[in-house]
CSV table of C-alpha atoms and ligand atoms in Angstrom, one decimal:
chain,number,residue,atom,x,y,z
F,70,UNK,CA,-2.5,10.2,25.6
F,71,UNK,CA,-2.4,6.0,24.8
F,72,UNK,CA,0.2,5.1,22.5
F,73,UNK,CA,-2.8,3.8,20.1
F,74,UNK,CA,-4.9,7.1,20.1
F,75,UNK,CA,-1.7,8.9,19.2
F,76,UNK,CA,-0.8,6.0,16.5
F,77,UNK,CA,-4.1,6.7,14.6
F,78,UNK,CA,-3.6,10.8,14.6
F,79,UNK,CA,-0.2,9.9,13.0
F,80,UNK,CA,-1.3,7.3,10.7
F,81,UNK,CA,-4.1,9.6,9.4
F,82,UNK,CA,-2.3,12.9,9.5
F,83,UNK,CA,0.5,10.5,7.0
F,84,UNK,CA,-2.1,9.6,5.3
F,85,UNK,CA,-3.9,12.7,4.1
F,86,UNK,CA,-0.4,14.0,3.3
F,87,UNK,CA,0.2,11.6,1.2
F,88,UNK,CA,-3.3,11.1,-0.6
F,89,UNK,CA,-3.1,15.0,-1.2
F,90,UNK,CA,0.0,14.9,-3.8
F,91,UNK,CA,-1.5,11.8,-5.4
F,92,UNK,CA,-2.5,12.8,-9.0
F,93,UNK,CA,-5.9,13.2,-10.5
F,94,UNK,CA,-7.6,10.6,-12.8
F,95,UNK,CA,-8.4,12.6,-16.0
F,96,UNK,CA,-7.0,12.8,-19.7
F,97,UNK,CA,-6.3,9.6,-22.1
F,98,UNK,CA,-3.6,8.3,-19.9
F,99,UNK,CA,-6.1,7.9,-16.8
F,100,UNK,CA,-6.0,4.1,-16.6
F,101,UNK,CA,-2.6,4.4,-15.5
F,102,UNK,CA,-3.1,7.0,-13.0
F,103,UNK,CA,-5.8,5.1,-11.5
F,104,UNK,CA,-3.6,2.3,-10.8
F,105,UNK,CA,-1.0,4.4,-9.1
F,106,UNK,CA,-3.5,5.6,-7.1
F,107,UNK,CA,-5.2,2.0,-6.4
F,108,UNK,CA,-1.5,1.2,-5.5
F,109,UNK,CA,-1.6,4.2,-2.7
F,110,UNK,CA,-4.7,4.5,-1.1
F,111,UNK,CA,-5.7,1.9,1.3
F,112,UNK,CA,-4.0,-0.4,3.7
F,113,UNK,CA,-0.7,0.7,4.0
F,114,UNK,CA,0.7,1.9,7.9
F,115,UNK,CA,2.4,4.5,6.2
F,116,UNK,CA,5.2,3.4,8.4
F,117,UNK,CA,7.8,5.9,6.5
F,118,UNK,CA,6.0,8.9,6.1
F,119,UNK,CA,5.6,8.5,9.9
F,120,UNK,CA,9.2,7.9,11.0
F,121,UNK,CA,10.4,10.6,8.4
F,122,UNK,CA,8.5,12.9,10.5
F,123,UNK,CA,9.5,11.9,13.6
F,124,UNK,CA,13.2,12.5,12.5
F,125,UNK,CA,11.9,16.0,11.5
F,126,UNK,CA,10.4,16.8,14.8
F,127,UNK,CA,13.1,14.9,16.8
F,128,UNK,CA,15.8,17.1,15.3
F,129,UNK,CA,13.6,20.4,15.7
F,130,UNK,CA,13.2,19.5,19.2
F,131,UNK,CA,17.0,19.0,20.0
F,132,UNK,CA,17.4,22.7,18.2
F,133,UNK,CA,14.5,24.1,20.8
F,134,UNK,CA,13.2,25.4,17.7
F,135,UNK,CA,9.9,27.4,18.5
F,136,UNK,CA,7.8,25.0,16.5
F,137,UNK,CA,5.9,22.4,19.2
F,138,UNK,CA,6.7,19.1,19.0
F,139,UNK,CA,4.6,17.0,17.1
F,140,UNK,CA,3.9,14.5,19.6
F,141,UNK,CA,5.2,14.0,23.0
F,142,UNK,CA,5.1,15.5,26.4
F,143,UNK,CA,4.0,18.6,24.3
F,144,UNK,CA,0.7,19.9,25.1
F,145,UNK,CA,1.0,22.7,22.5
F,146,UNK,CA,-0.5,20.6,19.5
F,147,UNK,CA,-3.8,20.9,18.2
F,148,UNK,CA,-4.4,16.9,18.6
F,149,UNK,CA,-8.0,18.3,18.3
F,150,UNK,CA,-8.3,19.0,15.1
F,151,UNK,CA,-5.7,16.8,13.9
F,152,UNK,CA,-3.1,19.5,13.3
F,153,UNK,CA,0.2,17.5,14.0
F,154,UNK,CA,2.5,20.0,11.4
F,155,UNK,CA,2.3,23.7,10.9
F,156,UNK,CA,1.2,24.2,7.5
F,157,UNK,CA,4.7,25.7,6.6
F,158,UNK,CA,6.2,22.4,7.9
F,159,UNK,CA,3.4,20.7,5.8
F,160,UNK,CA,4.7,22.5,2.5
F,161,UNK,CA,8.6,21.6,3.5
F,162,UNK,CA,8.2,18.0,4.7
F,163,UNK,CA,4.7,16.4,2.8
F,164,UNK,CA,6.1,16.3,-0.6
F,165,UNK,CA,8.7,14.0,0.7
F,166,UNK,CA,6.8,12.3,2.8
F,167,UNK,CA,4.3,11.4,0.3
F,168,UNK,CA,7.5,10.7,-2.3
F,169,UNK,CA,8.3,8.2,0.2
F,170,UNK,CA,5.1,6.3,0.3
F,171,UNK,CA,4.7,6.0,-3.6
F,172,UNK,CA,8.4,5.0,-3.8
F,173,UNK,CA,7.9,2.0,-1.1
F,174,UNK,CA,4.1,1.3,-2.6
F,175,UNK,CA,6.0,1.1,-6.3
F,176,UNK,CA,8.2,-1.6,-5.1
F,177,UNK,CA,5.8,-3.1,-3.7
F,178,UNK,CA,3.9,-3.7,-7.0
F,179,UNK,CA,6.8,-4.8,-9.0
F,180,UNK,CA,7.6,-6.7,-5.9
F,181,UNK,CA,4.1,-8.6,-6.8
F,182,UNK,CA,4.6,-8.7,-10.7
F,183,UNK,CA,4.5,-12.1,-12.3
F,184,UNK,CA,8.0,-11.9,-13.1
F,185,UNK,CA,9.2,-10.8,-9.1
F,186,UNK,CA,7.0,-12.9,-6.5
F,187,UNK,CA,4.0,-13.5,-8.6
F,188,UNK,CA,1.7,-12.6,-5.6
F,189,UNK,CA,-2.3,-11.5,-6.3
F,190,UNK,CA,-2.8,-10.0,-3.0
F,191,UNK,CA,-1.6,-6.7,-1.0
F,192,UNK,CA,-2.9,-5.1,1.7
F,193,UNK,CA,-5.8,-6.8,1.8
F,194,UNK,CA,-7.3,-6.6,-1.9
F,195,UNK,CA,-6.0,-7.6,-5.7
F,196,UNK,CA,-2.2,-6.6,-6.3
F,197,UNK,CA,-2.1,-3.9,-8.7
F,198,UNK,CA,-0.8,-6.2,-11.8
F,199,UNK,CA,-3.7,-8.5,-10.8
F,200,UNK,CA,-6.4,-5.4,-11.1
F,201,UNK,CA,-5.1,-3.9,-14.1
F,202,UNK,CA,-3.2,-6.5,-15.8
F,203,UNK,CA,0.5,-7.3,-15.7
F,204,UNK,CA,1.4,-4.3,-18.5
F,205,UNK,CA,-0.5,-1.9,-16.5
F,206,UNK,CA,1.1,-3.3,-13.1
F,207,UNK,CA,4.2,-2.8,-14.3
F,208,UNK,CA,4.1,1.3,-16.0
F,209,UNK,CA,2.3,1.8,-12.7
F,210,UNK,CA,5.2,1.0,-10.7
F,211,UNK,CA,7.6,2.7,-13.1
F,212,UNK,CA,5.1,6.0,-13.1
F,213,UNK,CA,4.7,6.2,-9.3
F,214,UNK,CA,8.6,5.8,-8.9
F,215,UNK,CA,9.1,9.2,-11.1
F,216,UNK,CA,6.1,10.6,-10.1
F,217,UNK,CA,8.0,10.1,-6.6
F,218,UNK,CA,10.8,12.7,-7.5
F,219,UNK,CA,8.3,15.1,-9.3
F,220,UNK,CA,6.4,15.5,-5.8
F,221,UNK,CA,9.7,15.5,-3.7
F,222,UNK,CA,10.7,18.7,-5.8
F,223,UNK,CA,7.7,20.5,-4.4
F,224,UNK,CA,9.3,20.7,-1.0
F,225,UNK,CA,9.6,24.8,-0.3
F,226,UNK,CA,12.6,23.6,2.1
F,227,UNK,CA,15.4,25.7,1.4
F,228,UNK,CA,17.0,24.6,-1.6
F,229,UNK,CA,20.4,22.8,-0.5
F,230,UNK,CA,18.3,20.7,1.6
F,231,UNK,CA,15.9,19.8,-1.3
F,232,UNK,CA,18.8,18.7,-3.3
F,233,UNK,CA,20.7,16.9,-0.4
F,234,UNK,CA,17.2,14.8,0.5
F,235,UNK,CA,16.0,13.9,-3.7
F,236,UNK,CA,19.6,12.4,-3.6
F,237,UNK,CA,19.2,10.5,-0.5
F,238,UNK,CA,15.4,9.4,-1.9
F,239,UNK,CA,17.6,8.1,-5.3
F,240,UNK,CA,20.0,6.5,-3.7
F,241,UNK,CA,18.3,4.8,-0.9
F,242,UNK,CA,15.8,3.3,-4.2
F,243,UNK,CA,18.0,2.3,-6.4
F,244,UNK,CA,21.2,0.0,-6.9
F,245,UNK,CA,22.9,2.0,-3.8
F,246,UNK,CA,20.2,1.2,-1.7
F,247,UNK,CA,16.7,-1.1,-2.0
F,248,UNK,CA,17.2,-2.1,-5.5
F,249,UNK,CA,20.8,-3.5,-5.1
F,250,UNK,CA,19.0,-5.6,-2.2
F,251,UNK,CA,16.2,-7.0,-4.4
F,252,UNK,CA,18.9,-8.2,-7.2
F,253,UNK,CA,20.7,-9.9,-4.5
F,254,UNK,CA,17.0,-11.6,-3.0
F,255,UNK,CA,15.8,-12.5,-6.8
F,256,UNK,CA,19.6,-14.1,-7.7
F,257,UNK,CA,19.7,-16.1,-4.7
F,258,UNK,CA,16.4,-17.1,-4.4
F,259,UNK,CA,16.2,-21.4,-4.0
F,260,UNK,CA,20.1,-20.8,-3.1
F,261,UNK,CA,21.7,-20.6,0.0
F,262,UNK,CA,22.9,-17.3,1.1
F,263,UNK,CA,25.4,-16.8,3.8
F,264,UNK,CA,24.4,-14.3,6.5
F,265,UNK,CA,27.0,-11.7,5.3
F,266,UNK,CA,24.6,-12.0,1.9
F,267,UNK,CA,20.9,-12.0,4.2
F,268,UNK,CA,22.5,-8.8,5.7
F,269,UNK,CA,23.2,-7.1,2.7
F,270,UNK,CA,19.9,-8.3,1.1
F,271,UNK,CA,17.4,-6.9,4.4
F,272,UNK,CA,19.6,-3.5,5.1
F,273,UNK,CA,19.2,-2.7,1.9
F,274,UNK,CA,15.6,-4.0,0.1
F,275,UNK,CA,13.9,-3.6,3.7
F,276,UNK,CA,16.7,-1.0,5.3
F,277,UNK,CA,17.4,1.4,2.5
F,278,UNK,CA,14.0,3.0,2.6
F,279,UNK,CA,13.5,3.0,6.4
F,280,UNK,CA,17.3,4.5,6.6
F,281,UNK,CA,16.3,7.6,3.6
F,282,UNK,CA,13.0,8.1,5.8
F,283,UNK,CA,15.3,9.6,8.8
F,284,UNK,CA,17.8,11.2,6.9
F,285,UNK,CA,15.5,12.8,4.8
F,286,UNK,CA,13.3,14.1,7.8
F,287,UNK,CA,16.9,14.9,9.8
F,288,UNK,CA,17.4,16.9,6.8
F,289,UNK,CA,14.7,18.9,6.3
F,290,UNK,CA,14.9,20.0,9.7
F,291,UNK,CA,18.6,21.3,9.6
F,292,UNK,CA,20.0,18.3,11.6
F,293,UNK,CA,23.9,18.4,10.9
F,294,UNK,CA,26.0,15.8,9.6
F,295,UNK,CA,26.4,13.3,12.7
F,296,UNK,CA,22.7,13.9,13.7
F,297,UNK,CA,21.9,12.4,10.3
F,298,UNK,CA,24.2,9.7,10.8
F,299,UNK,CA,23.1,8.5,14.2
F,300,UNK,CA,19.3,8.7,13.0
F,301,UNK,CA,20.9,6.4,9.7
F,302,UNK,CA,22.4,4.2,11.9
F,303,UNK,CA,19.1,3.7,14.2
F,304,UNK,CA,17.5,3.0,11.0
F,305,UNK,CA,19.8,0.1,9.6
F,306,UNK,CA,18.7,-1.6,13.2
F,307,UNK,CA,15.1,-1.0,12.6
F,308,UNK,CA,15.3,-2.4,9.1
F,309,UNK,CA,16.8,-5.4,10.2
F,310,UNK,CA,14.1,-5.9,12.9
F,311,UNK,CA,11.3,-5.2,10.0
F,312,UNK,CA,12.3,-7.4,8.0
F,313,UNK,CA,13.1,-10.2,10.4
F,314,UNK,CA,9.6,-9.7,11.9
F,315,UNK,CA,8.5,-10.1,7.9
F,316,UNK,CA,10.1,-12.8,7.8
F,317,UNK,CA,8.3,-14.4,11.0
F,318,UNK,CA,4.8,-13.0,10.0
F,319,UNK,CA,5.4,-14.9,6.6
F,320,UNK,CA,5.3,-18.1,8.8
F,321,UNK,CA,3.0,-17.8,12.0
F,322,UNK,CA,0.3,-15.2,10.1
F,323,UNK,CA,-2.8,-15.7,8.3
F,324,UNK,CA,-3.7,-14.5,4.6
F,325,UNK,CA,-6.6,-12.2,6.0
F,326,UNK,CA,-4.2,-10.8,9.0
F,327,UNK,CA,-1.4,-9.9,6.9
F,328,UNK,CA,-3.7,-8.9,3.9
F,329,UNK,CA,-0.8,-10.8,1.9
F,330,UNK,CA,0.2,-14.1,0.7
F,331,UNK,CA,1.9,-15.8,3.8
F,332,UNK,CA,3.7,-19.0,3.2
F,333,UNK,CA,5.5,-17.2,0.2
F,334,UNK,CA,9.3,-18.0,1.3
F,335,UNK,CA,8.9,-21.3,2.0
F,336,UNK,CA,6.7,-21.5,-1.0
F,337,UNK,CA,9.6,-19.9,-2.7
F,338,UNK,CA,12.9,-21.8,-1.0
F,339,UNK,CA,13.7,-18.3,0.3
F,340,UNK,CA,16.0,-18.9,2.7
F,341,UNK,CA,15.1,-16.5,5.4
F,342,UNK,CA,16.4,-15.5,9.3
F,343,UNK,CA,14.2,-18.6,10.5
F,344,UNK,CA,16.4,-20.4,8.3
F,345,UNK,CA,19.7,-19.6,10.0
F,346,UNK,CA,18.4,-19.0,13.7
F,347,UNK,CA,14.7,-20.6,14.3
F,348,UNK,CA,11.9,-18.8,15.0
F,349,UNK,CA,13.0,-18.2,18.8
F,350,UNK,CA,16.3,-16.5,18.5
F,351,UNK,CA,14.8,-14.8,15.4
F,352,UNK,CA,11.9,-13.3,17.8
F,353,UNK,CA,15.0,-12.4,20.3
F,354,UNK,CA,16.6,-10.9,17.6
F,355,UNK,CA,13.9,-8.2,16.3
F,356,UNK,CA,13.8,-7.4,20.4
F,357,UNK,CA,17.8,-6.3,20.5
F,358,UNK,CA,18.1,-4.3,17.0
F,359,UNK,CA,14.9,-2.4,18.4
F,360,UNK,CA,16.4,-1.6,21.4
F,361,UNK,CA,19.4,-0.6,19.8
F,362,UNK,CA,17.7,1.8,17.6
F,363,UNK,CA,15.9,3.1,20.8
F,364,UNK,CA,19.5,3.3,21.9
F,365,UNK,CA,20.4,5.7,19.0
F,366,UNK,CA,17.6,7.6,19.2
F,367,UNK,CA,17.7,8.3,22.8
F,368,UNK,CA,21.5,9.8,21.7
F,369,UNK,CA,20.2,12.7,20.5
F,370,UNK,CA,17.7,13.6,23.1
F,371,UNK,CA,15.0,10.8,22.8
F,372,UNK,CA,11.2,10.8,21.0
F,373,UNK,CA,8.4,9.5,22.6
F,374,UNK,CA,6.2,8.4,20.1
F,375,UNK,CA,8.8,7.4,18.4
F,376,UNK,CA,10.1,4.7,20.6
F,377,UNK,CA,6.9,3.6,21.2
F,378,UNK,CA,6.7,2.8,17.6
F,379,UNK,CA,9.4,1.0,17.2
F,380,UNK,CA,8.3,-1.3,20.4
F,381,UNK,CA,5.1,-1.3,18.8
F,382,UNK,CA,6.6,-2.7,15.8
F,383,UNK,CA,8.4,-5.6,17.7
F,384,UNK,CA,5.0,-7.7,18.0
F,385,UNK,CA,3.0,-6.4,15.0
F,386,UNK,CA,0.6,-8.3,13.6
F,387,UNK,CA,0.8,-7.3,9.5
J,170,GRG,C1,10.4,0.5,-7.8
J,170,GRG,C2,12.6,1.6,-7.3
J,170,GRG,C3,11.7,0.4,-7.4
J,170,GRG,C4,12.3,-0.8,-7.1
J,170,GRG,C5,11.6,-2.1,-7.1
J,170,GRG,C6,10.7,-4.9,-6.4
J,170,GRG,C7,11.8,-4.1,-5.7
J,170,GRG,C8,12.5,-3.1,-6.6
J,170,GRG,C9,12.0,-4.1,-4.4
J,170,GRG,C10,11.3,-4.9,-3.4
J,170,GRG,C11,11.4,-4.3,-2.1
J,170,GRG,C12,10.5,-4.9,-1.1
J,170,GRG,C13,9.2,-5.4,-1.5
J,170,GRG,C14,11.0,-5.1,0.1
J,170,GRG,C15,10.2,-5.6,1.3
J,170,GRG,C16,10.0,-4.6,2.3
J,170,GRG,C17,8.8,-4.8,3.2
J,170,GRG,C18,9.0,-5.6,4.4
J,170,GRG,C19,7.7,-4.2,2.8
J,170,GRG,C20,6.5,-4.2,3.6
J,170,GRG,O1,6.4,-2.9,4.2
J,170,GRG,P1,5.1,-2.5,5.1
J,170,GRG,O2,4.8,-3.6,6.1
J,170,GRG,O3,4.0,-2.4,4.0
J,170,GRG,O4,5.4,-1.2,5.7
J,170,GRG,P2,2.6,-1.5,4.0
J,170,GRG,O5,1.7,-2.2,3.1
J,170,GRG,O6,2.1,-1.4,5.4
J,170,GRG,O7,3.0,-0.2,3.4
């Protein structure tokens, strides 16, 4: 099977999960759940959701569990029918993945608030704060992060492994993890950070998330303590490379490719990668953290698709 065909069955099989724990729009308080789900549905590659489960099936693979591989040299899945999970794995690993999704698509709204970047478009329509106002913009971010931890909890993994992955999920969100990495951005915005400070700013807004989406799909599937930290350190390389390639979309892209604001750093004085190493060595760059993710990930017995992502990812175009 192309790489693209099997692309879309993960992309839509992450994205039923995750529409399926969104809430419903009724009762006084609807406006607000409308928003979170305007901030959800739609135009999102549902990136994490998709690597958290190929850390799930990666692991399971390595244990020759009986389960088939979700995608790979496997024949055994019911691509057909769009089956990529058993239900059982469904009801252990959805909730998180669709925690993961509202968590990322919450900082993504405050990320557009008046107050953060001030930006009126995301993937490809009206920012949230833009649709519903800047007081609705900003309970909608605060709801969907909660509402986060409230669908995480209906994992029917065993219960050690719940608790283990809502702390990773915490952690990797707030001032451990992608929140730290925002103060840093927002304090040294129009500054000039040194590349210890860049570091620490993309491994943890960009990094944290991507790094919580492995463990928390290592852990679900029993991986022990040095599986999870090889898939983290993968991770902290692929973060890197996302948000260096960001960081290079926000320069050579257009408004309707990226479905964002581009021109926003410079517009900004953000100092970014290009800033320190040009847009060449910054291209070279996003080439050698992939690889050595594809390195780490190859350590514990390899994943198809999953490589194939993340050279996906190298050239993508939003
Ligand atoms: C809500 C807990 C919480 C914190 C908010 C504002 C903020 C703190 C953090 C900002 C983090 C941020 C926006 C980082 C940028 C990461 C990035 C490159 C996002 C784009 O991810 P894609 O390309 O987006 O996966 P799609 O739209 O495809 O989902």
């Amino acid at each position: 099977m192309e790489f693209k065909e099997k692309l879309n069955l993960y992309t839509n099989f992450a994205n039923n999960t995750v529409c399926s724990y969104l809430p419903l729009e009724e009762g006084y308080h609807r406006t607000i759940l409308e928003a979170m789900n305007y901030s959800v549905i739609n135009g999102g590659k549902r990136l994490r959701p998709m690597m958290m489960m190929a850390a799930f099936e990666l692991i399971r693979k390595k244990r020759n569990a009986e389960i088939p591989p979700i995608v790979s040299d496997g024949t055994e899945v019911d691509f057909a029918h769009g089956k990529l999970l058993s239900d059982d794995d469904v009801k252990v690993i959805g909730p998180f993945m669709a925690a993961m999704e509202m968590i990322h698509s919450s900082s993504l709204v405050h990320d557009d608030l008046p107050c953060m970047d001030n930006d009126t478009l995301r993937r490809g329509k009206l920012s949230t704060w833009a649709k519903f106002g800047e007081d609705m913009g900003t309970l909608a971010g605060d709801a969907l992060m909660l509402y986060s931890f409230e669908t995480a909890a209906k994992s029917t993994a065993r219960s050690d492994a719940v608790l283990k992955a809502i702390r990773v999920l915490a952690e990797k969100s707030g001032v451990s993890g992608m929140v730290g990495g925002q103060t840093v951005d927002v304090e040294l915005t129009g500054k000039k950070p040194s590349r210890k400070q860049l570091e620490f700013i993309y491994r943890n807004k960009t990094g944290a998330l991507i790094e919580a989406s492995f463990m928390i799909g290592a852990i679900l599937a029993g991986a022990a303590a040095d599986e999870v930290e090889t898939l983290k350190e993968a991770a902290l390389n692929i973060g890197m490379a996302f948000q260096i390639r960001d960081d290079i979309l926000d320069v050579t892209s257009t408004n309707e490719e990226l479905g964002k604001n581009v021109g926003s750093d410079a517009e900004e004085g953000k100092v970014t990668w290009l800033t320190y190493f040009g847009l060449e060595q910054s291209e070279e760059d996003v080439k050698e953290y992939t690889e050595k993710a594809v390195e780490d990930v190859r350590k514990l017995g390899g994943h198809e698709f999953l490589e194939e992502l993340l050279r996906y990812l190298v050239d993508r175009k939003n």
